[in-house]
Short mmCIF file of C-alpha atoms and ligand atoms in Angstrom, two decimals:
data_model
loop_
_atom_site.label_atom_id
_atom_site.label_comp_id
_atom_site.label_asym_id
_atom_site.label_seq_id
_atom_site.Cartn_x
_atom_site.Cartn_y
_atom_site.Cartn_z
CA UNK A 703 117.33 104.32 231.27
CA UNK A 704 120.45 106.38 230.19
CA UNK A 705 122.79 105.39 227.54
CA UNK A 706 126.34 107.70 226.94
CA UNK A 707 127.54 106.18 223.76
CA UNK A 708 131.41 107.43 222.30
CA UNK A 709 130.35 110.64 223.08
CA UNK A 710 132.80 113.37 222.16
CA UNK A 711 132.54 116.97 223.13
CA UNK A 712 134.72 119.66 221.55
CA UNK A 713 134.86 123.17 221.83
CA UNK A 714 136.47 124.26 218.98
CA UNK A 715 140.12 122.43 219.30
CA UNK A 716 139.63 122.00 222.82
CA UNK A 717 137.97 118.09 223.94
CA UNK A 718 135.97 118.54 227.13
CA UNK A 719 134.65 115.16 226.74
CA UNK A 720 136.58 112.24 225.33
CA UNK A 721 135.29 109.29 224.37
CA UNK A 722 132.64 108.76 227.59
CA UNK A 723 130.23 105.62 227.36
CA UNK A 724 127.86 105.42 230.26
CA UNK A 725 124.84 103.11 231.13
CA UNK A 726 122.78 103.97 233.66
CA UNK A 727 119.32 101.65 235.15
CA UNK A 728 116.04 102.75 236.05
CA UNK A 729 116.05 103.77 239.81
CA UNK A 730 119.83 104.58 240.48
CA UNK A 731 121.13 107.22 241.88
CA UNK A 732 124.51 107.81 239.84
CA UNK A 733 127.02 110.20 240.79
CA UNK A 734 129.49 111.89 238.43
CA UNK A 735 132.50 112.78 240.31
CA UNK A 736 135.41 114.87 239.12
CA UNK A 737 137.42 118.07 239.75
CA UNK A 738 136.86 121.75 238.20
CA UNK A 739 136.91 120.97 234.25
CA UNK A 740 136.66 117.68 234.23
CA UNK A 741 133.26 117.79 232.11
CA UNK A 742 130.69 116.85 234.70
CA UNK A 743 128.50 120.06 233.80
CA UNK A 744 129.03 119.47 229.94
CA UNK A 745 127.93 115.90 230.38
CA UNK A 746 125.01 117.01 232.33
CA UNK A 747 124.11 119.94 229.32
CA UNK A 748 124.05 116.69 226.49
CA UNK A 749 122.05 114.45 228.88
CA UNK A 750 119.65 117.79 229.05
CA UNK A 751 119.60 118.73 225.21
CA UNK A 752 121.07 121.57 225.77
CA UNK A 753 124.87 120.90 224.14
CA UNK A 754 124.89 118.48 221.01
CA UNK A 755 127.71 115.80 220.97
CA UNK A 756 130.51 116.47 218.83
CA UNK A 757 130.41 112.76 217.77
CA UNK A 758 128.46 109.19 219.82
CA UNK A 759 125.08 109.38 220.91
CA UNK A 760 123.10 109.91 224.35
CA UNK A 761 119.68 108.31 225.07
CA UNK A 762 117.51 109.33 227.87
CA UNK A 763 114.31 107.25 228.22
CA UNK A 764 115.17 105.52 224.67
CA UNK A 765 115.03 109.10 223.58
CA UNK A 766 117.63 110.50 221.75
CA UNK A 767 118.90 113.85 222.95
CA UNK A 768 119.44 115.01 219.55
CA UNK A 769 116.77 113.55 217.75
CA UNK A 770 114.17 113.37 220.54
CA UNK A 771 114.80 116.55 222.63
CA UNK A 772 111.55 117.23 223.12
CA UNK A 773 110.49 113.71 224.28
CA UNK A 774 113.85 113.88 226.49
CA UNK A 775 113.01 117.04 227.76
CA UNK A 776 109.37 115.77 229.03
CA UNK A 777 110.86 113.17 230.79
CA UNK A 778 114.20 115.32 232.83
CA UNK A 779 113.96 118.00 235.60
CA UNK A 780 117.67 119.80 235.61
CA UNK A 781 119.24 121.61 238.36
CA UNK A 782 122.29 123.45 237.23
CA UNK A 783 123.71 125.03 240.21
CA UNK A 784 124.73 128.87 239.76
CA UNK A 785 122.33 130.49 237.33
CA UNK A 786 118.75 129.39 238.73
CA UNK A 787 116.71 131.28 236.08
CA UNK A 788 114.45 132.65 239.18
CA UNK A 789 112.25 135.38 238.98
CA UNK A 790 112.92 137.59 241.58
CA UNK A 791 109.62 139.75 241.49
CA UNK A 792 107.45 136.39 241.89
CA UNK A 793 107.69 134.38 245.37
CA UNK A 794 108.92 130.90 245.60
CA UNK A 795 105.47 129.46 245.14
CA UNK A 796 104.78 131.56 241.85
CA UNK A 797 107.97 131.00 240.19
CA UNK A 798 107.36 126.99 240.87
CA UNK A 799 103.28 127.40 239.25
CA UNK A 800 104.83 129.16 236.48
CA UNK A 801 107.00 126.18 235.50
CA UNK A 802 104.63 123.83 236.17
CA UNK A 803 102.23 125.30 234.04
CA UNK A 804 104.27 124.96 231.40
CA UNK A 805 104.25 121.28 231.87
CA UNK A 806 100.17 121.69 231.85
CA UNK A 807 99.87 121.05 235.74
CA UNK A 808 96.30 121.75 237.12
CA UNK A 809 95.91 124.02 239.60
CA UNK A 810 94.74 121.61 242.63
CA UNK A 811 97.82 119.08 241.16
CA UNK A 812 100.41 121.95 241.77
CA UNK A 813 98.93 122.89 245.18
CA UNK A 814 99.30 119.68 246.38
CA UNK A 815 103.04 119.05 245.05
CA UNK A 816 103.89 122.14 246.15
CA UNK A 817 102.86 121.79 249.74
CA UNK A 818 104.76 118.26 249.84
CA UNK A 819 108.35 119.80 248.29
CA UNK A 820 108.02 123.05 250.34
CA UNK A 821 107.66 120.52 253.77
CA UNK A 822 110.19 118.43 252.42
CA UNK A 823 113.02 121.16 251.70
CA UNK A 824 111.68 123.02 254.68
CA UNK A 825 110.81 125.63 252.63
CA UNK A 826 107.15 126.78 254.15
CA UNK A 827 108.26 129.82 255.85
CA UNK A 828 109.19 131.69 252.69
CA UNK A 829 107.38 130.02 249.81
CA UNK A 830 105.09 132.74 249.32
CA UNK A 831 107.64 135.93 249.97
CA UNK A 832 109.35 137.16 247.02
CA UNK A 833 112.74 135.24 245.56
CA UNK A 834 114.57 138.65 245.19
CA UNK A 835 115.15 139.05 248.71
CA UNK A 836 116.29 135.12 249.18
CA UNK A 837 119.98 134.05 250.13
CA UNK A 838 121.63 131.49 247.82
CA UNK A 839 120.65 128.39 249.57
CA UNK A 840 116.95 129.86 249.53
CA UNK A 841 116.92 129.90 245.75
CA UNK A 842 118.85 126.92 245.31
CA UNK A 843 115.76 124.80 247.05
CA UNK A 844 113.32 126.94 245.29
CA UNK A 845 115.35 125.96 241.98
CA UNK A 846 115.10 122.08 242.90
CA UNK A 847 111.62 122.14 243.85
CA UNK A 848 110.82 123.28 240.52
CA UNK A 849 112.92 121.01 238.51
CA UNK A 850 111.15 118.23 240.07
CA UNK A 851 107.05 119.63 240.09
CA UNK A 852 106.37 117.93 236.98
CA UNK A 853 107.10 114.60 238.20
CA UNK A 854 110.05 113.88 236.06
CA UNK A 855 111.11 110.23 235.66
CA UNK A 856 114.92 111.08 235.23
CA UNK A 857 116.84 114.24 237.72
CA UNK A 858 119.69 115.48 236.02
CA UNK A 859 121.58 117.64 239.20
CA UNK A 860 124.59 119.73 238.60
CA UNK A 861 126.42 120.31 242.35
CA UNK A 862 122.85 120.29 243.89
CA UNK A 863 124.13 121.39 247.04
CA UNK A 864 126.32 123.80 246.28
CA UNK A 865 126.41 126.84 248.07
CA UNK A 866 124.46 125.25 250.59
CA UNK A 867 124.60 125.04 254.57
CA UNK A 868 124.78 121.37 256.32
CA UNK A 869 121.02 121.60 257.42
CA UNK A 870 120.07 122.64 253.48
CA UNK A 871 122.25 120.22 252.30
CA UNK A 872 120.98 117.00 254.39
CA UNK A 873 117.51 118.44 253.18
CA UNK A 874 118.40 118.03 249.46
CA UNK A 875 120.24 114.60 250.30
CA UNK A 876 117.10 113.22 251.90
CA UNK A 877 114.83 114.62 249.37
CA UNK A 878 116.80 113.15 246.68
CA UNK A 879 116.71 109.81 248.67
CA UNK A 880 112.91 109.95 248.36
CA UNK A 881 112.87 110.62 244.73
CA UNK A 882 114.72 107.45 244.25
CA UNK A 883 112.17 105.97 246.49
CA UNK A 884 109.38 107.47 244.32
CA UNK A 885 111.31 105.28 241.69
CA UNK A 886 113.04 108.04 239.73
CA UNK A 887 116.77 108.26 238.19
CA UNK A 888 119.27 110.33 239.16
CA UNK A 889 122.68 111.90 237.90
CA UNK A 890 124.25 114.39 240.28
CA UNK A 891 127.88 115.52 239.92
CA UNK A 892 129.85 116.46 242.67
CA UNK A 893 133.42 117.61 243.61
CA UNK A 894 133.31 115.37 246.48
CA UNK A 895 133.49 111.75 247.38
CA UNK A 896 131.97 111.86 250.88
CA UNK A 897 129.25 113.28 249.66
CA UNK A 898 128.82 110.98 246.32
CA UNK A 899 129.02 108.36 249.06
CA UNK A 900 126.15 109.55 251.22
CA UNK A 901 123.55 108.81 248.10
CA UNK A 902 125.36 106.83 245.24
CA UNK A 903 125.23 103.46 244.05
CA UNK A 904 127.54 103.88 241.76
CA UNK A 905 129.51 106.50 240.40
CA UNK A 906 131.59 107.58 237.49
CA UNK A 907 134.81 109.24 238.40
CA UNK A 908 136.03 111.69 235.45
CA UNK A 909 139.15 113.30 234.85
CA UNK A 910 139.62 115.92 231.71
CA UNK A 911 136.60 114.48 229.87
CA UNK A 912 137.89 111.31 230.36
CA UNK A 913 136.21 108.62 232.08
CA UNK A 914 138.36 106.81 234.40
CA UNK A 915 136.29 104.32 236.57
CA UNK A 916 133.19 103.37 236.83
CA UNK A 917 131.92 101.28 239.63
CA UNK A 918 129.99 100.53 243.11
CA UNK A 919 131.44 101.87 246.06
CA UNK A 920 131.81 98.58 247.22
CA UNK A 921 133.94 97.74 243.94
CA UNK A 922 136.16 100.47 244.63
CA UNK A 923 136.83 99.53 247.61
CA UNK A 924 137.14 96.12 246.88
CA UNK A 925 139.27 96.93 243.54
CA UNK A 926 141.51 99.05 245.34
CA UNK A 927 141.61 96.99 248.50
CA UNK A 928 141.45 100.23 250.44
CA UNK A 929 137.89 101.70 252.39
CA UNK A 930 138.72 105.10 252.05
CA UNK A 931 136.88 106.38 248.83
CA UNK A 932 138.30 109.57 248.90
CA UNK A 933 141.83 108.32 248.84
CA UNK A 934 141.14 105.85 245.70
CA UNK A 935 139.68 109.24 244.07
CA UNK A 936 142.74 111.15 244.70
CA UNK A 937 144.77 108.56 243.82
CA UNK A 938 143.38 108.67 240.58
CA UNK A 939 143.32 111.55 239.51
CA UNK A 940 146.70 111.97 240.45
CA UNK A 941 147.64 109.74 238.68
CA UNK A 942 146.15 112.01 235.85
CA UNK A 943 143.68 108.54 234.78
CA UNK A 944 146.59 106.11 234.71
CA UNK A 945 145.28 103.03 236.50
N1 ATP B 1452 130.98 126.66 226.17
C1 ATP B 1452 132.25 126.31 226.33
N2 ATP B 1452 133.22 126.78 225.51
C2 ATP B 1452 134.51 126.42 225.67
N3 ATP B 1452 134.96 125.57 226.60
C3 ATP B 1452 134.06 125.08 227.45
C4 ATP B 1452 132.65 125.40 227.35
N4 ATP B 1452 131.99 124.74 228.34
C5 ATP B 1452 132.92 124.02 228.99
N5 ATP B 1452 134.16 124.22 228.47
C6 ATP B 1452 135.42 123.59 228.93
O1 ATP B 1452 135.21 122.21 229.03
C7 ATP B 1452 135.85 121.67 230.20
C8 ATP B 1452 134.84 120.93 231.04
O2 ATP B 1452 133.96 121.89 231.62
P1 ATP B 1452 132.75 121.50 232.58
O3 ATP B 1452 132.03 122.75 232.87
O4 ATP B 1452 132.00 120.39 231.99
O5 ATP B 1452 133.54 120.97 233.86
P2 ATP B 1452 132.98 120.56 235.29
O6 ATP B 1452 133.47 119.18 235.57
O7 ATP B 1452 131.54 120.82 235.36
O8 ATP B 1452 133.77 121.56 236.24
P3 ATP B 1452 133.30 122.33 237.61
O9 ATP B 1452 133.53 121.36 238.71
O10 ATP B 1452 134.25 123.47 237.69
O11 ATP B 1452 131.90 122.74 237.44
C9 ATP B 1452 136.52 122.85 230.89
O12 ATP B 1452 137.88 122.87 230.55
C10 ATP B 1452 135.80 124.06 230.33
O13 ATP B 1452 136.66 125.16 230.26
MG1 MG B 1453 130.38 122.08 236.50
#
């Protein structure tokens, strides 16, 4: 379903992403777990077609990223935490019709999705007030429903809970548990192991672009003959990647 091939990532001398090869199946939910700079958001920007790789390849769908944006781009909903691309004059429920009509929703289609997301990220109360006046974890929710309106077959999530409280973030781990019940793929990064292991099936632990393990959480534990998943990660990376 996803397909990182030798993919390089420089910024001018600097490598952000070394050498990552990645396969990811039809239905997973995959985590990407690292610390700050590690390259989870850059890895995240190629699999969206918004950075080109240096060098390798990335297929999303069979699509290539390069090649095939737009394909690739018909097929992803992206969630990069931090700059939500809201507008804050339109309410929740007009800024999430604007996007999908961009993906040619019909009216009735969006209506109906729309109800179902805003019950899901209990999100009813405010979906028609404007965005402007909306704390962080407000427009973070409004900024997921949207990425997933148009029924994407691949989520690609940057820190999707970031910023968020418990009860906002249990909301966005359920919903996410549904999507991958409605049969889509997911990449999210996160900082964190507990919460990689609350939704992963496998995950992809990077450390300064490069990738260092890949694996169930039952294989790391197994592996590393220890249960405690955030130990193995720190571990790791303190170990700067050596294994
Ligand atoms: N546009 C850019 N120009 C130069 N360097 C960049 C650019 N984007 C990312 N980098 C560098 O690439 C490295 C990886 O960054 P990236 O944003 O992918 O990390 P991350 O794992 O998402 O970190 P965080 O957890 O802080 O979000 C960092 O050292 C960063 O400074
Ligand atoms: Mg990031």
């Amino acid at each position: 379903m996803i397909k990182v091939e030798n993919v390089i990532k420089k910024f001018n001398d600097f490598t952000a992403i070394d050498n990552l090869n990645l396969e990811i199946s039809e239905g997973e939910i995959f985590g990407l777990l690292g610390e700050n700079g590690a390259g989870k958001t850059t890895t995240l920007r190629i699999l969206a077609t918004m950075l080109k790789p240096t060098q390798g390849k990335a297929t999303v769908c069979g699509y290539d990223t390069v090649k095939d944006d737009a394909k690739v781009r018909e097929n992803i909903g992206i969630l990069f935490g931090g700059e939500t691309g809201l507008y804050d004059r339109l309410t929740a429920r007009e800024n999430i019709e604007y996007f999908g009509e961009l993906y040619d929703m019909s009216k009735d289609e969006l209506k109906k999705e729309i109800e179902k997301v805003a019950e899901a990220l209990s999100m009813k109360e405010y979906i028609d007030k404007r965005v402007g006046t909306f704390s962080k974890g407000m427009k973070q929710k409004v900024a997921f429903a949207r990425s997933i309106i148009h029924n994407p077959k691949v989520l690609l999530l940057d820190e999707p809970t970031s910023g968020l409280d418990v009860t906002a973030a249990v909301e966005v781990h359920n919903f996410i548990k549904e999507c991958k019940k409605a049969g889509k793929t997911i990449i999210f990064s996160s900082h964190t192991m507990s919460e990689i292991e609350k939704l992963c099936d496998r995950v992809a632990i990077i450390h300064k672009g490069k990738l260092i393990e890949t694996n169930t959480l039952k294989g790391l534990k197994e592996k590393y003959n220890n249960d405690d998943l955030e130990e193995i990660f720190t571990t790791l990376i303190s170990n700067g990647g050596e294994k």
